[in-house]
Amino acid sequence: MNINHIVHDLFHENRLGNKALELRDGQLVYGKLTKLFPQQMAEVQIGAQKMLASLTIPVTVDQSYWFQVSITDDKPILKVLTQANEVPTEKENMTGLLQQLNLPNSKENRMLLHYLLSNNLPITKEAIGNIREWLPSSFGKQELATIGLMLERELPLTKEVFSSLSSLQSDKGISVLIEELHSSFLPIK
């Protein structure tokens, strides 16, 4: 298969539109309660998808909540973290969510968390911790988009994968990158 086709498929395929939402233990999701049922069951809309879930505390229909997912007997149980009408953008709202996750309240953590949650990407405390270990101290939209791609494609959250995808997204062609790599191994004269 041609390398150009692989790169094109990696960056341009509509990944989330056709894929069913898969909740994982410890993941954070933002959803709106659409219906309540007996025995603490509810219909929750997460993005464009509706699903049934067990709830751990009383909630109100037509309200949006941050949920932390725990999987018991192959059924998602959603624990309400905070109540909000939209993705938190204010410093105080993000700070509260970081405190609930026991994460440091840094500008970078707020920016990363806001990006992931506003794009409805699967997120866990461990994933944020892993990402922050190798993410450059100053990062921008391109780095966040690369992390989003890694999460959407369920790629390993490692520095090596991040660096590889970042290289592919850079303005440099593959031949320039290979030449730079080759020249870095040449003996200094």
mmCIF file of C-alpha atoms in Angstrom:
data_model
loop_
_atom_site.group_PDB
_atom_site.id
_atom_site.type_symbol
_atom_site.label_atom_id
_atom_site.label_comp_id
_atom_site.label_asym_id
_atom_site.label_seq_id
_atom_site.Cartn_x
_atom_site.Cartn_y
_atom_site.Cartn_z
ATOM 1 C CA MET A 1 0.000 0.000 0.000
ATOM 2 C CA ASN A 2 1.242 3.483 -0.849
ATOM 3 C CA ILE A 3 2.441 5.592 2.122
ATOM 4 C CA ASN A 4 0.364 8.538 0.868
ATOM 5 C CA HIS A 5 -2.818 6.463 1.094
ATOM 6 C CA ILE A 6 -2.002 5.411 4.650
ATOM 7 C CA VAL A 7 -1.353 8.995 5.747
ATOM 8 C CA HIS A 8 -4.482 10.251 3.980
ATOM 9 C CA ASP A 9 -6.643 7.574 5.608
ATOM 10 C CA LEU A 10 -5.134 8.280 9.000
ATOM 11 C CA PHE A 11 -5.865 12.005 8.945
ATOM 12 C CA HIS A 12 -8.983 12.348 6.817
ATOM 13 C CA GLU A 13 -11.242 9.383 7.465
ATOM 14 C CA ASN A 14 -14.471 10.164 9.308
ATOM 15 C CA ARG A 15 -13.776 8.125 12.386
ATOM 16 C CA LEU A 16 -16.406 9.143 14.917
ATOM 17 C CA GLY A 17 -19.400 9.600 12.639
ATOM 18 C CA ASN A 18 -19.940 5.909 11.961
ATOM 19 C CA LYS A 19 -18.453 4.445 15.113
ATOM 20 C CA ALA A 20 -20.617 3.460 18.051
ATOM 21 C CA LEU A 21 -19.728 5.114 21.323
ATOM 22 C CA GLU A 22 -17.646 2.800 23.483
ATOM 23 C CA LEU A 23 -17.511 3.770 27.129
ATOM 24 C CA ARG A 24 -14.531 2.690 29.187
ATOM 25 C CA ASP A 25 -14.028 2.403 32.899
ATOM 26 C CA GLY A 26 -12.812 5.701 34.354
ATOM 27 C CA GLN A 27 -13.655 7.734 31.246
ATOM 28 C CA LEU A 28 -15.260 11.181 31.521
ATOM 29 C CA VAL A 29 -18.172 12.036 29.250
ATOM 30 C CA TYR A 30 -20.501 14.991 28.922
ATOM 31 C CA GLY A 31 -24.118 14.125 28.347
ATOM 32 C CA LYS A 32 -27.677 15.302 28.626
ATOM 33 C CA LEU A 33 -30.309 13.353 30.499
ATOM 34 C CA THR A 34 -33.286 12.840 28.182
ATOM 35 C CA LYS A 35 -35.487 10.342 30.090
ATOM 36 C CA LEU A 36 -35.666 8.753 33.523
ATOM 37 C CA PHE A 37 -36.788 5.167 34.060
ATOM 38 C CA PRO A 38 -37.490 3.119 37.203
ATOM 39 C CA GLN A 39 -34.656 1.449 39.140
ATOM 40 C CA GLN A 40 -32.191 4.327 38.608
ATOM 41 C CA MET A 41 -32.030 3.850 34.853
ATOM 42 C CA ALA A 42 -31.913 6.781 32.440
ATOM 43 C CA GLU A 43 -31.500 7.605 28.797
ATOM 44 C CA VAL A 44 -28.435 9.796 28.325
ATOM 45 C CA GLN A 45 -27.490 11.535 25.103
ATOM 46 C CA ILE A 46 -23.730 11.771 24.608
ATOM 47 C CA GLY A 47 -22.977 13.636 21.419
ATOM 48 C CA ALA A 48 -25.411 12.339 18.806
ATOM 49 C CA GLN A 49 -25.840 8.936 20.427
ATOM 50 C CA LYS A 50 -28.408 7.966 23.052
ATOM 51 C CA MET A 51 -27.828 5.129 25.480
ATOM 52 C CA LEU A 52 -29.248 3.593 28.635
ATOM 53 C CA ALA A 53 -27.248 3.904 31.802
ATOM 54 C CA SER A 54 -27.522 3.242 35.514
ATOM 55 C CA LEU A 55 -27.232 6.291 37.724
ATOM 56 C CA THR A 56 -25.817 6.581 41.215
ATOM 57 C CA ILE A 57 -27.512 9.811 42.383
ATOM 58 C CA PRO A 58 -30.727 11.700 41.581
ATOM 59 C CA VAL A 59 -30.596 13.853 38.474
ATOM 60 C CA THR A 60 -32.962 16.078 36.496
ATOM 61 C CA VAL A 61 -34.254 15.486 32.967
ATOM 62 C CA ASP A 62 -33.074 17.960 30.297
ATOM 63 C CA GLN A 63 -29.984 18.857 32.317
ATOM 64 C CA SER A 64 -26.411 18.263 31.170
ATOM 65 C CA TYR A 65 -23.844 16.635 33.416
ATOM 66 C CA TRP A 66 -20.236 15.491 33.485
ATOM 67 C CA PHE A 67 -20.222 11.762 34.101
ATOM 68 C CA GLN A 68 -17.447 9.435 35.164
ATOM 69 C CA VAL A 69 -17.982 5.971 33.734
ATOM 70 C CA SER A 70 -17.600 2.758 35.664
ATOM 71 C CA ILE A 71 -18.419 -0.564 34.032
ATOM 72 C CA THR A 72 -20.190 -3.187 36.133
ATOM 73 C CA ASP A 73 -21.556 -6.404 34.612
ATOM 74 C CA ASP A 74 -20.933 -4.961 31.131
ATOM 75 C CA LYS A 75 -23.286 -2.033 31.875
ATOM 76 C CA PRO A 76 -22.106 1.547 32.174
ATOM 77 C CA ILE A 77 -22.768 3.237 35.486
ATOM 78 C CA LEU A 78 -22.460 6.992 35.252
ATOM 79 C CA LYS A 79 -21.450 8.992 38.307
ATOM 80 C CA VAL A 80 -22.310 12.687 38.065
ATOM 81 C CA LEU A 81 -19.212 14.842 38.554
ATOM 82 C CA THR A 82 -20.493 18.371 37.960
ATOM 83 C CA GLN A 83 -23.510 20.023 36.474
ATOM 84 C CA ALA A 84 -23.095 22.417 33.575
ATOM 85 C CA ASN A 85 -24.978 23.665 30.570
ATOM 86 C CA GLU A 86 -21.924 23.631 28.339
ATOM 87 C CA VAL A 87 -18.289 22.657 28.250
ATOM 88 C CA PRO A 88 -16.583 24.574 31.045
ATOM 89 C CA THR A 89 -14.580 27.490 29.744
ATOM 90 C CA GLU A 90 -14.322 29.513 32.902
ATOM 91 C CA LYS A 91 -11.253 28.983 35.011
ATOM 92 C CA GLU A 92 -13.314 28.116 38.108
ATOM 93 C CA ASN A 93 -15.323 25.348 36.396
ATOM 94 C CA MET A 94 -12.213 23.715 34.943
ATOM 95 C CA THR A 95 -10.439 24.060 38.284
ATOM 96 C CA GLY A 96 -13.269 22.204 40.027
ATOM 97 C CA LEU A 97 -13.116 19.371 37.508
ATOM 98 C CA LEU A 98 -9.325 19.114 37.887
ATOM 99 C CA GLN A 99 -9.740 18.948 41.670
ATOM 100 C CA GLN A 100 -12.291 16.129 41.357
ATOM 101 C CA LEU A 101 -9.774 14.261 39.204
ATOM 102 C CA ASN A 102 -6.944 15.012 41.665
ATOM 103 C CA LEU A 103 -4.879 16.668 38.915
ATOM 104 C CA PRO A 104 -2.672 19.749 39.326
ATOM 105 C CA ASN A 105 -4.405 23.017 38.468
ATOM 106 C CA SER A 106 -2.038 24.231 35.771
ATOM 107 C CA LYS A 107 -2.743 26.259 32.645
ATOM 108 C CA GLU A 108 -1.643 23.305 30.512
ATOM 109 C CA ASN A 109 -3.936 20.822 32.304
ATOM 110 C CA ARG A 110 -6.895 23.206 31.953
ATOM 111 C CA MET A 111 -6.168 23.711 28.257
ATOM 112 C CA LEU A 112 -5.756 19.980 27.609
ATOM 113 C CA LEU A 113 -8.872 19.037 29.568
ATOM 114 C CA HIS A 114 -10.947 21.735 27.866
ATOM 115 C CA TYR A 115 -9.855 20.554 24.409
ATOM 116 C CA LEU A 116 -10.587 16.902 25.125
ATOM 117 C CA LEU A 117 -13.957 17.524 26.716
ATOM 118 C CA SER A 118 -15.118 20.113 24.185
ATOM 119 C CA ASN A 119 -14.352 17.623 21.405
ATOM 120 C CA ASN A 120 -16.142 14.826 23.281
ATOM 121 C CA LEU A 121 -13.005 12.684 23.286
ATOM 122 C CA PRO A 122 -12.660 9.779 25.706
ATOM 123 C CA ILE A 123 -10.693 10.913 28.701
ATOM 124 C CA THR A 124 -9.464 9.415 31.951
ATOM 125 C CA LYS A 125 -7.326 10.737 34.777
ATOM 126 C CA GLU A 126 -4.604 8.275 33.784
ATOM 127 C CA ALA A 127 -4.694 9.405 30.140
ATOM 128 C CA ILE A 128 -4.251 13.055 31.126
ATOM 129 C CA GLY A 129 -1.375 12.079 33.409
ATOM 130 C CA ASN A 130 0.300 10.047 30.649
ATOM 131 C CA ILE A 131 -0.132 12.810 28.093
ATOM 132 C CA ARG A 132 1.236 15.484 30.439
ATOM 133 C CA GLU A 133 4.387 13.396 31.045
ATOM 134 C CA TRP A 134 5.556 13.748 27.440
ATOM 135 C CA LEU A 135 3.593 16.679 26.018
ATOM 136 C CA PRO A 136 5.871 19.699 25.477
ATOM 137 C CA SER A 137 5.492 22.397 28.119
ATOM 138 C CA SER A 138 4.254 24.822 25.473
ATOM 139 C CA PHE A 139 1.769 23.345 23.067
ATOM 140 C CA GLY A 140 -0.874 24.614 20.705
ATOM 141 C CA LYS A 141 -3.681 23.593 18.397
ATOM 142 C CA GLN A 142 -1.571 21.216 16.287
ATOM 143 C CA GLU A 143 -0.388 19.250 19.327
ATOM 144 C CA LEU A 144 -3.936 19.090 20.705
ATOM 145 C CA ALA A 145 -5.243 17.892 17.325
ATOM 146 C CA THR A 146 -2.564 15.175 17.303
ATOM 147 C CA ILE A 147 -3.628 14.021 20.771
ATOM 148 C CA GLY A 148 -7.244 14.041 19.602
ATOM 149 C CA LEU A 149 -6.299 11.858 16.649
ATOM 150 C CA MET A 150 -4.467 9.443 18.950
ATOM 151 C CA LEU A 151 -7.531 9.117 21.193
ATOM 152 C CA GLU A 152 -9.994 8.795 18.306
ATOM 153 C CA ARG A 153 -7.889 6.087 16.663
ATOM 154 C CA GLU A 154 -7.230 4.393 20.016
ATOM 155 C CA LEU A 155 -3.487 4.637 19.428
ATOM 156 C CA PRO A 156 -1.088 4.182 22.350
ATOM 157 C CA LEU A 157 -0.653 7.412 24.327
ATOM 158 C CA THR A 158 3.125 7.470 24.070
ATOM 159 C CA LYS A 159 5.665 10.120 23.176
ATOM 160 C CA GLU A 160 6.835 8.038 20.203
ATOM 161 C CA VAL A 161 3.367 7.838 18.623
ATOM 162 C CA PHE A 162 2.817 11.543 19.308
ATOM 163 C CA SER A 163 6.155 12.472 17.698
ATOM 164 C CA SER A 164 5.468 10.296 14.658
ATOM 165 C CA LEU A 165 2.030 11.785 14.056
ATOM 166 C CA SER A 166 3.329 15.318 14.669
ATOM 167 C CA SER A 167 6.026 14.745 12.038
ATOM 168 C CA LEU A 168 3.458 13.592 9.515
ATOM 169 C CA GLN A 169 1.342 16.682 10.160
ATOM 170 C CA SER A 170 4.259 19.097 9.800
ATOM 171 C CA ASP A 171 4.816 21.118 6.648
ATOM 172 C CA LYS A 172 7.933 19.111 5.840
ATOM 173 C CA GLY A 173 7.651 16.282 3.374
ATOM 174 C CA ILE A 174 8.684 12.752 4.254
ATOM 175 C CA SER A 175 11.805 13.040 2.097
ATOM 176 C CA VAL A 176 12.958 16.139 4.043
ATOM 177 C CA LEU A 177 12.373 14.317 7.344
ATOM 178 C CA ILE A 178 14.349 11.287 6.108
ATOM 179 C CA GLU A 179 17.187 13.557 4.965
ATOM 180 C CA GLU A 180 17.280 15.274 8.382
ATOM 181 C CA LEU A 181 17.355 11.894 10.094
ATOM 182 C CA HIS A 182 20.106 10.661 7.781
ATOM 183 C CA SER A 183 22.199 13.786 8.333
ATOM 184 C CA SER A 184 21.860 13.470 12.112
ATOM 185 C CA PHE A 185 23.669 10.100 11.918
ATOM 186 C CA LEU A 186 26.515 11.272 9.702
ATOM 187 C CA PRO A 187 29.863 11.744 11.499
ATOM 188 C CA ILE A 188 30.754 15.328 12.270
ATOM 189 C CA LYS A 189 33.707 16.556 10.149
#
